[in-house]
mmCIF file of C-alpha atoms in Angstrom:
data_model
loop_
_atom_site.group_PDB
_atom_site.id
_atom_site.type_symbol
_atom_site.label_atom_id
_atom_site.label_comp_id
_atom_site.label_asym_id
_atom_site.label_seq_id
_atom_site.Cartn_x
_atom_site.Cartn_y
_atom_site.Cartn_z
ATOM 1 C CA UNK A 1 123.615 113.714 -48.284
ATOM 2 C CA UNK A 2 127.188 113.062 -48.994
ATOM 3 C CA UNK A 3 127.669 111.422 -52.215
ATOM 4 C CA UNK A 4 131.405 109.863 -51.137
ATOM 5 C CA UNK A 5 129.778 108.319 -47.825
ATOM 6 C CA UNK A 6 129.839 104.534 -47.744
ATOM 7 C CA UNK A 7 127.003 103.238 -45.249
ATOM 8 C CA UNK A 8 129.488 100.384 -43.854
ATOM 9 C CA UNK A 9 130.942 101.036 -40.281
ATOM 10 C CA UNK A 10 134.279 101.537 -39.948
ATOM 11 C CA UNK A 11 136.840 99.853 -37.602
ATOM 12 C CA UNK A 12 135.923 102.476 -34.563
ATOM 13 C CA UNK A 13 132.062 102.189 -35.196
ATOM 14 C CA UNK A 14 132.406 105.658 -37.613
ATOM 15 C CA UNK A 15 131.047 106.026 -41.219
ATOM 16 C CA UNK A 16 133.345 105.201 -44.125
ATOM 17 C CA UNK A 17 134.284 108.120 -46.697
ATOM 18 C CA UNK A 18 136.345 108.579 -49.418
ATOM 19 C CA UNK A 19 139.290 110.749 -49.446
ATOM 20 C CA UNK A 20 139.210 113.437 -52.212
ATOM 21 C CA UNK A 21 142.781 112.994 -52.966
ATOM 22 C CA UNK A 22 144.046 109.900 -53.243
ATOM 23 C CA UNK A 23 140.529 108.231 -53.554
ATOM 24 C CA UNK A 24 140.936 106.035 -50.159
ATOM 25 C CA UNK A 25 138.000 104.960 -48.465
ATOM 26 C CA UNK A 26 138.901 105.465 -44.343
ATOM 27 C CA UNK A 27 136.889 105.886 -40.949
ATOM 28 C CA UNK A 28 135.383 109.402 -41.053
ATOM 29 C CA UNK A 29 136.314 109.682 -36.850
ATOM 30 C CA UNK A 30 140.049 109.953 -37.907
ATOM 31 C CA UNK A 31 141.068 113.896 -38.771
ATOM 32 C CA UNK A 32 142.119 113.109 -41.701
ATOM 33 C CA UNK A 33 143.321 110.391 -44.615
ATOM 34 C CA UNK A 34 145.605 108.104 -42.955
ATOM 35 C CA UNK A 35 146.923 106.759 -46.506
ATOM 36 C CA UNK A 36 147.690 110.430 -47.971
ATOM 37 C CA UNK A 37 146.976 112.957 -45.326
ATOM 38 C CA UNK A 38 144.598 115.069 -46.781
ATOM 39 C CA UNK A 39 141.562 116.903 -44.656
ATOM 40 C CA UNK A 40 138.062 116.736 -45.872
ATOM 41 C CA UNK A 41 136.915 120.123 -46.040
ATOM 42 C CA UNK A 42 140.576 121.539 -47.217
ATOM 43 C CA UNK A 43 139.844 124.141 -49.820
ATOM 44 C CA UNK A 44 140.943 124.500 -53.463
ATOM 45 C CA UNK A 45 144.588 126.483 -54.257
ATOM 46 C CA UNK A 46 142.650 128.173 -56.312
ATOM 47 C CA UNK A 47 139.479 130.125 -55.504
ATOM 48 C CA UNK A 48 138.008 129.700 -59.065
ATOM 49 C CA UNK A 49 138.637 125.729 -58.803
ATOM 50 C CA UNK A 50 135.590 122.819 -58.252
ATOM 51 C CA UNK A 51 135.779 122.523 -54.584
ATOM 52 C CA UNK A 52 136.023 118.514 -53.542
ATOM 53 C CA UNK A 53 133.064 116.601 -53.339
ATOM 54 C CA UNK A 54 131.522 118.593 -56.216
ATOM 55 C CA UNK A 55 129.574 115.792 -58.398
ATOM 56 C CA UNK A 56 129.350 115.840 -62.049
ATOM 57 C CA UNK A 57 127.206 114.211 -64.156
ATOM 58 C CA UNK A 58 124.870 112.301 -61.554
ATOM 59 C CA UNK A 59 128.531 110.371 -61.598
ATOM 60 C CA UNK A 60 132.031 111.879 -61.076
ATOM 61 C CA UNK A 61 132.596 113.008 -57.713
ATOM 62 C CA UNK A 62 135.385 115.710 -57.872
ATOM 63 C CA UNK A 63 138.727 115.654 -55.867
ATOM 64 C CA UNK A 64 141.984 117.566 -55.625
ATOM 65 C CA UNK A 65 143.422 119.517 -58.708
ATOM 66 C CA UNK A 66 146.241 117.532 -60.435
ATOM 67 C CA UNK A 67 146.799 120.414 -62.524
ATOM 68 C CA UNK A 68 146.354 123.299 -63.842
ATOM 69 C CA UNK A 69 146.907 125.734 -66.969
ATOM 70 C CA UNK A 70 145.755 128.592 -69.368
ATOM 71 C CA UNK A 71 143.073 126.517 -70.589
ATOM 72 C CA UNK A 72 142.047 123.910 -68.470
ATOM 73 C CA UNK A 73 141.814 122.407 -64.935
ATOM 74 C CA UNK A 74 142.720 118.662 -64.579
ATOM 75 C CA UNK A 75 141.047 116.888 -61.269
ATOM 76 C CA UNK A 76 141.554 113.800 -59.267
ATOM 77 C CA UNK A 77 137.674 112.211 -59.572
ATOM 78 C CA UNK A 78 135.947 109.296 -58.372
ATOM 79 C CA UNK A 79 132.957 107.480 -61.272
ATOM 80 C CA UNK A 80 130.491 106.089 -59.143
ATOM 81 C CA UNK A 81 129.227 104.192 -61.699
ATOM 82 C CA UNK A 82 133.077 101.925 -62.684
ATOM 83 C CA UNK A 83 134.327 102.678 -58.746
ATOM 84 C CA UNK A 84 137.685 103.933 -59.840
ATOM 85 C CA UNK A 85 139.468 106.849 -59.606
ATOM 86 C CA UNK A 86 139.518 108.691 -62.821
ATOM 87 C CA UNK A 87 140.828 112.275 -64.337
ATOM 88 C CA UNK A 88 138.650 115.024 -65.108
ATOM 89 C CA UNK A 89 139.751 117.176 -67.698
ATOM 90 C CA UNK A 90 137.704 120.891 -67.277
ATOM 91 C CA UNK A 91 137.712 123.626 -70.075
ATOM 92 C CA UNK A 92 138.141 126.822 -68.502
ATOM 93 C CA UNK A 93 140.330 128.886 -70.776
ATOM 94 C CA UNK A 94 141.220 131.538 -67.356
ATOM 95 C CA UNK A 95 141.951 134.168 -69.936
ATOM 96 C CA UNK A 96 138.146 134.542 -70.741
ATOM 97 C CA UNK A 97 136.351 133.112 -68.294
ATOM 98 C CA UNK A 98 135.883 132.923 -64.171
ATOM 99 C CA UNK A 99 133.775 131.070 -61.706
ATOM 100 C CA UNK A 100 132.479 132.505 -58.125
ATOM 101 C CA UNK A 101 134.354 130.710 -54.989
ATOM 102 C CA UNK A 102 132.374 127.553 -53.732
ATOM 103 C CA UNK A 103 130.136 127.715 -57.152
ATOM 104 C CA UNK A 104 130.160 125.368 -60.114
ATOM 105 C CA UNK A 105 129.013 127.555 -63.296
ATOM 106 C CA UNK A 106 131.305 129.618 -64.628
ATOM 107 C CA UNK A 107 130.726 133.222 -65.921
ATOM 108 C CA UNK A 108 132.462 134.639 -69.576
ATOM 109 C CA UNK A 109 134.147 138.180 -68.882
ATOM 110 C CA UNK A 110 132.742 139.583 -71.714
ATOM 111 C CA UNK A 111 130.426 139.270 -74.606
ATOM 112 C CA UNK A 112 132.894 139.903 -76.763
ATOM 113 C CA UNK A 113 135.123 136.751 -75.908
ATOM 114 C CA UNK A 114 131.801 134.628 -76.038
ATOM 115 C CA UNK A 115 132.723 133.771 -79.910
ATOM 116 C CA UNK A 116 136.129 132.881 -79.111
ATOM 117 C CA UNK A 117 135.135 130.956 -75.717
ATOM 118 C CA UNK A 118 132.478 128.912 -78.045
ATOM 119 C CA UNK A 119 135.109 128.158 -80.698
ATOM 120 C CA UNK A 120 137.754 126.906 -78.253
ATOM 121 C CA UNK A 121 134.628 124.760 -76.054
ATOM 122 C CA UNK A 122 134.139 123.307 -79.489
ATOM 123 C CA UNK A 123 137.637 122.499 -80.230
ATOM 124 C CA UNK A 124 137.814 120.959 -76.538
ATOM 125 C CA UNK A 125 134.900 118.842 -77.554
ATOM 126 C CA UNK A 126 136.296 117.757 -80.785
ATOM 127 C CA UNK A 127 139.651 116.771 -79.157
ATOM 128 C CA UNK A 128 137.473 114.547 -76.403
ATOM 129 C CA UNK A 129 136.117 112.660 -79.662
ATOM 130 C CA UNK A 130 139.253 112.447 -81.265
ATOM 131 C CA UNK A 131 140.849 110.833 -78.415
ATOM 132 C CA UNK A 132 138.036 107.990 -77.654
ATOM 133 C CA UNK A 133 138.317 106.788 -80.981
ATOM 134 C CA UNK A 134 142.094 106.216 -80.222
ATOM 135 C CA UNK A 135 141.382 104.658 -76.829
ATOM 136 C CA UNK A 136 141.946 101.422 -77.833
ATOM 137 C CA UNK A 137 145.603 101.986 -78.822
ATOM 138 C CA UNK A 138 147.681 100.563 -75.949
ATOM 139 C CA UNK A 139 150.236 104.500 -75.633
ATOM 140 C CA UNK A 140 147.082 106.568 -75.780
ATOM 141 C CA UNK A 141 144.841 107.862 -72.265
ATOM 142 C CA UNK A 142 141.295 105.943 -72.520
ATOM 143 C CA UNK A 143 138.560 108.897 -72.658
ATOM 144 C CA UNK A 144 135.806 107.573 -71.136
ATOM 145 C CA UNK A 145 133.385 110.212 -70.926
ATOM 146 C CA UNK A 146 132.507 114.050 -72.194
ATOM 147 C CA UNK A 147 130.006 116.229 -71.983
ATOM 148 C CA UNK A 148 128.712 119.865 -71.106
ATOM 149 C CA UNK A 149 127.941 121.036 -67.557
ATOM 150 C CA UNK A 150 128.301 124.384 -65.326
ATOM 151 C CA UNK A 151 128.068 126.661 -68.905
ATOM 152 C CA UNK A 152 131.415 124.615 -70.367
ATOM 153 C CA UNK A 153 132.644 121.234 -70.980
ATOM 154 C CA UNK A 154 134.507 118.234 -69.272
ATOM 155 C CA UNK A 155 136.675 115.288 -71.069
ATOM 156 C CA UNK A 156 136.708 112.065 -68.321
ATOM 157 C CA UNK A 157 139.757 109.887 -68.605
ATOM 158 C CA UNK A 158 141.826 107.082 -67.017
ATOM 159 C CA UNK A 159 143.793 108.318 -64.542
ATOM 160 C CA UNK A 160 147.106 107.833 -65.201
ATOM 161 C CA UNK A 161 149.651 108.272 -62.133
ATOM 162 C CA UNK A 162 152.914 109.665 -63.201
ATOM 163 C CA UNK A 163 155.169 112.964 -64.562
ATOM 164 C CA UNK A 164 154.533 114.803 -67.532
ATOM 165 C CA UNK A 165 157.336 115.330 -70.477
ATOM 166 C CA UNK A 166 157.344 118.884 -69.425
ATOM 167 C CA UNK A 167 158.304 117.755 -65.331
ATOM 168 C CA UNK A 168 160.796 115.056 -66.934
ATOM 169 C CA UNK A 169 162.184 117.764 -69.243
ATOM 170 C CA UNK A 170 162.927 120.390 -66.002
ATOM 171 C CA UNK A 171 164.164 116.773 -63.743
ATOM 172 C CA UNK A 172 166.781 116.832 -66.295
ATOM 173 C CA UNK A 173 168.259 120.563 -66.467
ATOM 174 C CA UNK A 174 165.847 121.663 -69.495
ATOM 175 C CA UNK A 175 166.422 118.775 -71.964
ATOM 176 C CA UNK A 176 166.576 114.827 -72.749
ATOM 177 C CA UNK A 177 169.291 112.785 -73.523
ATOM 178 C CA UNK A 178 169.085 111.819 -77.177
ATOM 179 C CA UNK A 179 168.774 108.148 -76.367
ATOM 180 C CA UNK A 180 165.798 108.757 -73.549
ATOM 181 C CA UNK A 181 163.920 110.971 -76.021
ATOM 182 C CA UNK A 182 164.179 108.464 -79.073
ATOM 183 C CA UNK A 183 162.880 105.893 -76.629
ATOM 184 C CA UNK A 184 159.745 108.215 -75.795
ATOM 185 C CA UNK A 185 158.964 108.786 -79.311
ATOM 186 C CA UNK A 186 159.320 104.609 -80.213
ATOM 187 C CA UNK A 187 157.070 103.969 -77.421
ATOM 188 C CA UNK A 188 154.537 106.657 -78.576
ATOM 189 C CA UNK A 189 154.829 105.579 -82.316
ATOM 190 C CA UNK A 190 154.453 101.695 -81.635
ATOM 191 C CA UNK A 191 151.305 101.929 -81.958
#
């Protein structure tokens, strides 16, 4: 049973389902998302990433890979509970740890990074904490959501459509002007 299907008929008489990418519910007769494109089924970039449709937490429904890093694996997710798109934020530090392709639980390479793996799944939980409590502030992602699954952990927040400082940064040849940057910071330190 698909988790993403809606049981209202579509225009042409088809099933509705949600689109793993951008979250758009369309006819499941049409090849693919009309709004973004994207074709149920399409694998991860990466073998070692949740494949779409992968749910969570009796709750968040995986999508597409935003991105991607040393430590961690940010996806596009629907709650089922709220009905909005949301971020997933996974811990999966690549350095010590791997997953099989199509599976959900990851594996440690070694015993001997199991230490280091628990300190940084810690950490990863600590930060989730951390941030909640600063939800509220108006400059600051709201973290809805953590907890452990598939042997590591996951940090749930808004999703928040956009570029990074880092994107921003390269848009601009490597740095800021002085007066962009200072308004950044002001923005970030408002609150």
């Amino acid at each position: 049973d698909n988790m993403c299907r809606n049981k209202a008929k579509g225009m042409n008489g088809g099933m509705k389902i949600r689109c793993m990418n951008c979250m758009k519910e369309y006819d499941d007769s049409q090849p693919g998302c009309p709004e973004c494109g994207f074709v149920r089924g399409t694998l991860p970039k990466e073998i070692y990433h949740l494949h779409p449709e992968v749910v969570l937490a009796d709750r968040y429904v995986i999508g597409t890979v935003v991105a991607y890093g040393g430590f961690g694996i940010l996806y596009r997710a629907w709650d089922q509970k709220l009905e909005v798109m949301v971020a997933v934020k996974e811990y999966f530090p690549s350095s010590y740890v791997n997953r099989n392709p199509g599976e959900t639980e990851i594996f440690i390479y070694t015993s001997k990074k199991q230490g280091e793996f628990q300190e940084g799944l810690e950490g990863f939980l600590a930060e989730a904490r951390n941030t909640a409590r600063f939800s509220k502030y108006p400059n600051i992602v709201n973290v809805y959501d953590y907890f452990r699954e598939n042997g590591t952990a996951y940090m749930v927040m808004e999703y928040m459509d956009g570029i990074t400082l880092k994107q921003r940064t390269k848009e601009r040849g490597g740095s800021l002007p002085w007066q962009e940057a200072v308004e950044i910071l002001t923005t970030i330190c408002e609150n």
